[in-house]
Coordinates of C-alpha atoms in Angstrom, one line a residue:
M1 CA 79.0 104.7 71.5
N2 CA 80.0 101.0 71.8
L3 CA 79.7 100.2 75.5
E4 CA 80.1 96.5 74.9
K5 CA 83.5 96.9 73.3
I6 CA 84.5 99.6 75.8
N7 CA 83.8 97.1 78.6
E8 CA 85.7 94.3 76.8
L9 CA 88.7 96.7 76.4
R10 CA 88.5 97.5 80.1
Q11 CA 88.5 93.8 81.1
W12 CA 91.7 93.4 79.1
M13 CA 93.2 96.5 80.7
A14 CA 92.5 95.1 84.1
Q15 CA 94.3 91.8 83.2
K16 CA 97.3 93.7 81.9
E17 CA 97.3 96.3 84.8
I18 CA 96.8 99.2 82.4
D19 CA 95.2 102.2 84.2
L20 CA 94.4 104.4 81.2
A21 CA 93.9 103.9 77.5
Y22 CA 95.0 106.7 75.2
I23 CA 93.2 106.1 71.8
S24 CA 94.4 108.4 69.0
D25 CA 93.3 106.7 65.8
P26 CA 90.2 108.5 64.5
G27 CA 88.8 105.2 63.2
H28 CA 89.2 103.6 66.6
I29 CA 87.7 106.7 68.3
A30 CA 84.7 106.3 66.1
Y31 CA 84.6 102.6 66.9
F32 CA 84.5 103.1 70.7
A33 CA 83.0 106.6 71.2
G34 CA 80.6 106.8 68.2
Y35 CA 82.1 110.2 67.3
E36 CA 83.4 110.4 63.7
S37 CA 86.0 113.1 62.8
E38 CA 89.1 113.6 60.7
P39 CA 91.1 116.1 62.8
H40 CA 93.9 116.4 60.2
E41 CA 96.9 118.0 61.9
R42 CA 95.0 118.7 65.2
V43 CA 94.9 116.4 68.2
L44 CA 91.8 114.2 68.7
A45 CA 91.9 111.6 71.5
L46 CA 89.8 109.3 73.6
F47 CA 91.0 108.8 77.2
L48 CA 89.5 105.7 78.7
P49 CA 90.5 104.9 82.4
L50 CA 90.0 101.5 83.9
D51 CA 87.4 102.5 86.5
Q52 CA 86.5 106.2 86.1
D53 CA 84.6 108.2 83.6
P54 CA 86.4 108.7 80.2
F55 CA 86.5 111.9 78.2
L56 CA 87.1 113.0 74.6
F57 CA 89.7 115.6 73.8
T58 CA 88.9 117.5 70.7
P59 CA 89.7 120.8 68.9
A60 CA 87.4 123.6 70.1
L61 CA 85.7 123.8 66.8
E62 CA 84.5 120.1 67.2
V63 CA 83.2 120.3 70.8
E64 CA 79.6 120.8 69.9
D65 CA 79.6 118.1 67.3
A66 CA 81.2 115.7 69.8
Q67 CA 78.6 116.6 72.4
N68 CA 75.8 115.9 69.9
S69 CA 77.2 112.6 68.9
P70 CA 76.5 109.2 70.6
W71 CA 79.3 109.9 73.0
A72 CA 77.7 110.1 76.5
Y73 CA 80.6 111.5 78.6
D74 CA 82.7 114.7 78.9
V75 CA 84.2 116.5 76.0
R76 CA 87.3 118.7 76.6
G77 CA 88.1 121.2 73.8
Y78 CA 91.2 123.2 73.1
L79 CA 91.9 126.3 71.0
D80 CA 94.4 126.3 68.2
S81 CA 96.4 128.9 70.2
E82 CA 96.8 126.4 73.1
D83 CA 99.3 123.6 73.6
P84 CA 97.2 120.4 73.4
W85 CA 99.9 118.3 75.1
L86 CA 100.2 120.6 78.0
L87 CA 96.4 120.5 78.5
I88 CA 96.3 116.7 78.1
G89 CA 99.0 116.5 80.9
Q90 CA 96.9 118.7 83.1
E91 CA 93.7 116.7 82.4
I92 CA 95.3 113.4 83.2
R93 CA 96.9 114.6 86.4
T94 CA 93.7 116.1 87.6
R95 CA 91.3 113.3 86.6
Y96 CA 93.5 110.3 87.0
P97 CA 96.3 111.2 89.5
Q98 CA 97.1 107.6 90.4
I99 CA 97.9 106.1 87.0
K100 CA 101.0 104.0 86.5
T101 CA 100.5 102.6 83.0
I102 CA 99.1 104.1 79.9
G103 CA 98.0 102.0 76.9
I104 CA 98.8 103.5 73.5
E105 CA 98.3 102.3 69.9
K106 CA 101.8 101.7 68.6
N107 CA 100.6 101.2 65.1
A108 CA 98.8 104.6 65.0
L109 CA 100.8 107.0 67.2
T110 CA 103.6 109.0 65.6
V111 CA 106.9 109.2 67.3
D112 CA 106.6 113.0 67.8
R113 CA 103.2 112.7 69.4
F114 CA 104.4 109.9 71.7
D115 CA 107.3 112.1 72.7
A116 CA 104.9 114.9 73.4
L117 CA 102.6 112.7 75.5
S118 CA 105.4 111.0 77.5
Q119 CA 107.0 114.4 78.3
Q120 CA 103.8 115.3 80.2
M121 CA 104.1 112.2 82.3
T122 CA 106.4 111.4 85.3
S123 CA 109.3 109.0 84.7
S124 CA 107.5 106.4 86.7
V125 CA 104.6 106.1 84.2
R126 CA 105.1 103.2 81.7
F127 CA 103.5 102.6 78.3
A128 CA 101.9 99.4 76.9
D129 CA 100.6 98.6 73.4
L130 CA 96.8 98.5 72.9
T131 CA 97.1 97.4 69.2
P132 CA 96.7 93.6 69.7
V133 CA 93.5 93.9 71.8
I134 CA 91.9 96.6 69.6
Q135 CA 92.6 94.4 66.5
R136 CA 91.0 91.5 68.3
L137 CA 88.0 93.5 69.4
Q138 CA 87.4 94.7 65.9
L139 CA 88.0 91.2 64.4
I140 CA 84.7 89.6 65.3
K141 CA 81.7 91.7 64.3
T142 CA 78.5 91.9 66.2
T143 CA 75.1 91.4 64.6
K144 CA 74.6 95.2 64.5
E145 CA 78.0 95.7 62.9
K146 CA 77.2 93.1 60.2
E147 CA 73.9 94.9 59.4
Q148 CA 75.8 98.2 59.1
L149 CA 78.3 96.6 56.7
I150 CA 75.5 95.1 54.7
A151 CA 73.9 98.6 54.4
A152 CA 77.3 100.1 53.3
G153 CA 77.6 97.3 50.7
K154 CA 74.2 98.0 49.2
W155 CA 75.4 101.6 48.6
A156 CA 78.5 100.2 46.8
D157 CA 76.1 98.3 44.6
V158 CA 74.3 101.6 43.8
A159 CA 77.6 103.2 43.0
F160 CA 78.4 100.4 40.5
E161 CA 75.1 100.9 38.8
I162 CA 75.7 104.6 38.4
G163 CA 79.2 104.0 37.2
F164 CA 78.3 101.4 34.6
R165 CA 75.5 103.7 33.2
S166 CA 78.1 106.5 32.9
I167 CA 80.4 104.5 30.5
K168 CA 80.4 106.1 27.1
E169 CA 83.1 106.5 24.4
G170 CA 85.3 109.5 25.1
V171 CA 84.2 110.0 28.7
T172 CA 87.1 110.4 31.1
E173 CA 87.8 108.3 34.2
Q174 CA 87.5 111.4 36.4
A175 CA 84.1 112.3 34.8
I176 CA 82.7 108.9 35.7
I177 CA 84.0 109.2 39.3
A178 CA 82.4 112.7 39.5
E179 CA 79.1 111.3 38.4
I180 CA 79.2 108.4 40.9
E181 CA 80.0 110.6 43.8
Y182 CA 77.6 113.4 42.8
Q183 CA 74.7 111.0 42.4
L184 CA 75.5 109.3 45.8
K185 CA 75.6 112.7 47.6
K186 CA 72.2 113.5 46.1
Q187 CA 71.0 110.3 47.8
G188 CA 72.5 111.0 51.2
V189 CA 75.9 109.4 51.0
S190 CA 78.3 112.0 52.2
Q191 CA 81.6 110.1 52.2
M192 CA 83.4 107.5 50.2
S193 CA 85.5 105.1 52.2
F194 CA 88.6 105.8 50.0
D195 CA 89.3 107.6 46.7
T196 CA 87.2 106.0 44.0
L197 CA 89.1 104.3 41.3
V198 CA 87.9 104.1 37.7
L199 CA 90.7 102.9 35.5
A200 CA 90.3 102.4 31.7
G201 CA 92.2 100.1 29.4
T202 CA 95.9 99.6 30.2
N203 CA 95.6 102.0 33.2
A204 CA 93.9 99.1 35.1
A205 CA 97.2 97.2 34.9
S206 CA 98.4 99.3 37.8
P207 CA 96.5 97.9 40.9
H208 CA 96.3 101.3 42.6
G209 CA 96.5 103.5 39.5
T210 CA 95.6 107.1 39.5
P211 CA 92.4 108.1 37.5
G212 CA 92.8 111.0 35.2
S213 CA 91.9 112.3 31.8
T214 CA 92.2 108.9 30.1
T215 CA 89.0 108.4 28.0
I216 CA 86.9 105.3 27.7
Q217 CA 87.5 103.5 24.4
P218 CA 85.7 100.7 22.6
N219 CA 86.8 97.1 23.2
E220 CA 88.6 97.9 26.5
L221 CA 88.0 96.8 30.1
V222 CA 87.2 99.4 32.8
L223 CA 88.0 98.7 36.5
F224 CA 85.8 100.2 39.3
D225 CA 87.1 100.0 42.9
L226 CA 84.9 101.9 45.3
G227 CA 83.2 102.0 48.6
V228 CA 81.2 104.3 50.9
V229 CA 81.0 105.1 54.6
W230 CA 77.4 104.5 55.9
D231 CA 76.4 104.8 59.5
G232 CA 80.1 104.7 60.5
Y233 CA 81.0 101.5 58.5
C234 CA 82.8 101.0 55.2
S235 CA 82.2 99.1 52.0
D236 CA 84.9 98.1 49.5
A237 CA 84.2 96.3 46.3
T238 CA 85.7 96.0 42.8
R239 CA 84.2 95.1 39.4
T240 CA 85.8 95.1 36.0
V241 CA 83.5 95.5 33.0
A242 CA 83.9 95.7 29.2
F243 CA 83.0 98.6 27.0
Q244 CA 81.7 96.9 23.9
K245 CA 83.1 93.5 22.9
P246 CA 86.3 92.6 24.7
T247 CA 89.1 90.8 23.0
E248 CA 89.6 87.0 23.6
F249 CA 92.7 87.8 25.7
Q250 CA 90.8 90.3 27.9
E251 CA 88.0 87.8 28.4
K252 CA 90.4 85.0 29.2
I253 CA 92.2 87.1 31.9
Y254 CA 88.8 88.1 33.3
Q255 CA 87.5 84.5 33.6
I256 CA 90.7 83.4 35.3
T257 CA 90.3 86.2 37.9
L258 CA 86.7 85.4 38.4
E259 CA 87.5 81.7 38.9
A260 CA 90.1 82.7 41.5
Q261 CA 87.7 85.0 43.4
L262 CA 84.9 82.5 43.4
A263 CA 87.2 79.7 44.6
A264 CA 88.4 81.8 47.5
Q265 CA 84.9 82.8 48.4
E266 CA 83.8 79.1 48.3
A267 CA 86.7 78.2 50.6
V268 CA 85.8 80.6 53.4
R269 CA 84.7 78.9 56.5
P270 CA 85.7 78.8 60.2
G271 CA 88.9 76.7 60.7
V272 CA 90.8 77.6 57.5
T273 CA 93.7 80.1 57.8
A274 CA 94.2 83.5 56.2
A275 CA 97.2 82.1 54.3
E276 CA 95.2 79.2 53.0
L277 CA 92.6 81.4 51.5
D278 CA 95.2 83.5 49.8
Q279 CA 96.7 80.3 48.4
V280 CA 93.4 79.1 47.1
A281 CA 93.1 82.2 44.8
R282 CA 96.8 82.2 44.0
N283 CA 96.7 78.5 43.0
V284 CA 94.0 79.2 40.4
I285 CA 95.9 82.1 38.8
E286 CA 99.2 80.2 38.9
S287 CA 97.7 77.2 37.2
Y288 CA 97.1 79.3 34.1
G289 CA 100.6 80.7 34.2
Y290 CA 99.8 84.2 35.4
G291 CA 101.0 83.9 39.0
E292 CA 103.6 86.7 38.7
Y293 CA 100.8 89.1 37.8
F294 CA 98.9 88.6 41.0
N295 CA 101.2 90.9 43.0
H296 CA 99.2 91.7 46.2
R297 CA 97.5 90.0 49.1
L298 CA 94.1 88.4 48.7
G299 CA 92.4 90.7 51.1
H300 CA 92.1 92.7 54.3
G301 CA 89.7 93.2 57.2
I302 CA 86.9 95.8 57.0
G303 CA 84.8 97.7 59.5
T304 CA 84.8 101.3 60.7
T305 CA 87.9 101.7 58.5
V306 CA 88.4 100.3 55.0
H307 CA 91.6 98.5 55.8
E308 CA 91.5 96.6 59.1
Y309 CA 93.2 93.6 60.6
P310 CA 93.6 90.8 59.4
S311 CA 95.7 90.6 56.3
L312 CA 94.9 87.6 54.1
V313 CA 98.4 86.9 52.9
A314 CA 100.9 84.1 52.7
G315 CA 102.5 83.4 56.0
N316 CA 99.5 84.6 58.1
D317 CA 98.3 81.5 60.0
L318 CA 95.4 83.4 61.7
V319 CA 92.5 80.9 61.9
I320 CA 89.3 82.3 60.4
E321 CA 86.3 82.5 62.8
E322 CA 82.6 83.1 62.5
G323 CA 81.9 86.9 62.5
M324 CA 85.1 88.0 60.8
C325 CA 84.7 90.4 57.8
F326 CA 87.3 90.8 55.1
S327 CA 87.8 91.4 51.4
L328 CA 88.5 88.8 48.7
E329 CA 90.1 90.6 45.8
P330 CA 92.4 88.6 43.5
G331 CA 93.7 90.4 40.4
I332 CA 95.8 90.0 37.3
Y333 CA 97.8 93.0 36.1
I334 CA 99.8 92.7 32.9
P335 CA 101.7 95.9 32.2
D336 CA 100.7 97.8 29.1
Q337 CA 98.1 95.1 28.3
V338 CA 95.3 94.5 30.7
G339 CA 94.3 94.7 34.4
V340 CA 91.4 92.9 36.1
R341 CA 90.4 92.8 39.7
I342 CA 87.1 91.4 41.2
E343 CA 86.3 92.0 44.9
D344 CA 83.7 91.4 47.5
C345 CA 83.9 91.9 51.2
V346 CA 82.3 89.0 53.1
Y347 CA 80.9 88.0 56.6
V348 CA 82.0 84.6 57.8
T349 CA 79.1 82.4 58.9
S350 CA 79.2 79.1 60.7
D351 CA 80.0 77.2 57.5
S352 CA 80.6 79.7 54.7
C353 CA 80.4 83.4 54.0
I354 CA 78.0 86.1 52.9
P355 CA 79.1 88.9 50.6
F356 CA 78.1 92.5 51.4
T357 CA 77.8 93.4 47.7
T358 CA 75.6 91.6 45.1
T359 CA 76.5 93.3 41.8
P360 CA 76.9 90.3 39.4
K361 CA 80.4 89.2 38.7
E362 CA 79.9 87.6 35.3
L363 CA 81.6 89.8 32.7
L364 CA 79.3 92.7 31.9
V365 CA 79.6 94.1 28.4
V366 CA 78.4 97.7 28.2
E367 CA 77.3 98.7 24.7

């Protein structure tokens, strides 16, 4: 339970005259309440009033888990046979009868769920967007959050080591993924932060390709993009390695990508903008004539979810500050030929940055 961030949110709510925050994004609920859950189609919500006790609203099958979590306040459960929105309306009217304004996450709340919530309120209740303040609260990490991200990054390094050892001729992408996740689970890592990617040969030329039955072949590159959830925080890192001797062209594309990633990492410091960092990496790749093949942003924020604010992309003039955490992941993807991406997530210090993952980035050749 993050009382410091809850108090900061309440201070903002007071300034904006928001009486009640309705937080529905599971990642944000974990961030504030310390309770992690994926409710799927069921309703999970945190109700945080300005100056009264908050409560968690969970499916009945999760009540005990929520009560045993770091959450220190009331938990209200509901059965699958009950109408959650009717119960939410009753709880709000009983607990907080004087509310006039409810804060919601516009970037996380579906239209049908907003309609269901608003139908339980009187016509005098207005709604305001919590998205900007939650993004801002998550933007600057505390010392504890940095330590949690470092721990998650160390497990990503372990995952890389397992994956690299699993590379053999004829082994499928899916088999390597299974080995990585099996070995991590044996060591206590219960959840990946996203679907693990292992892409062999020309499959890696699709930035978000789908691993399958493609087998590892000699003289090809293999791309690993992976991360874990550890103590509520995510890691995300990418390495591309060679199985046996790479071709001159493969090695050339790799070295250009590495130069771009290292240039961006070297440029990170308070005062530069997100767009400027994206351009640093893009300039390197464009200088070699491969700009059209770097077809995504440089990076994204990371924390309790793997993709957080901000986006490191052209046009984003957000000024980088100490304490921000984000990925740096340039790539070159030439269809039917080769794909390379190299990624670390970093923590911004007073004059540079510190990566959360330490797996070497010089081209590894697995024999």
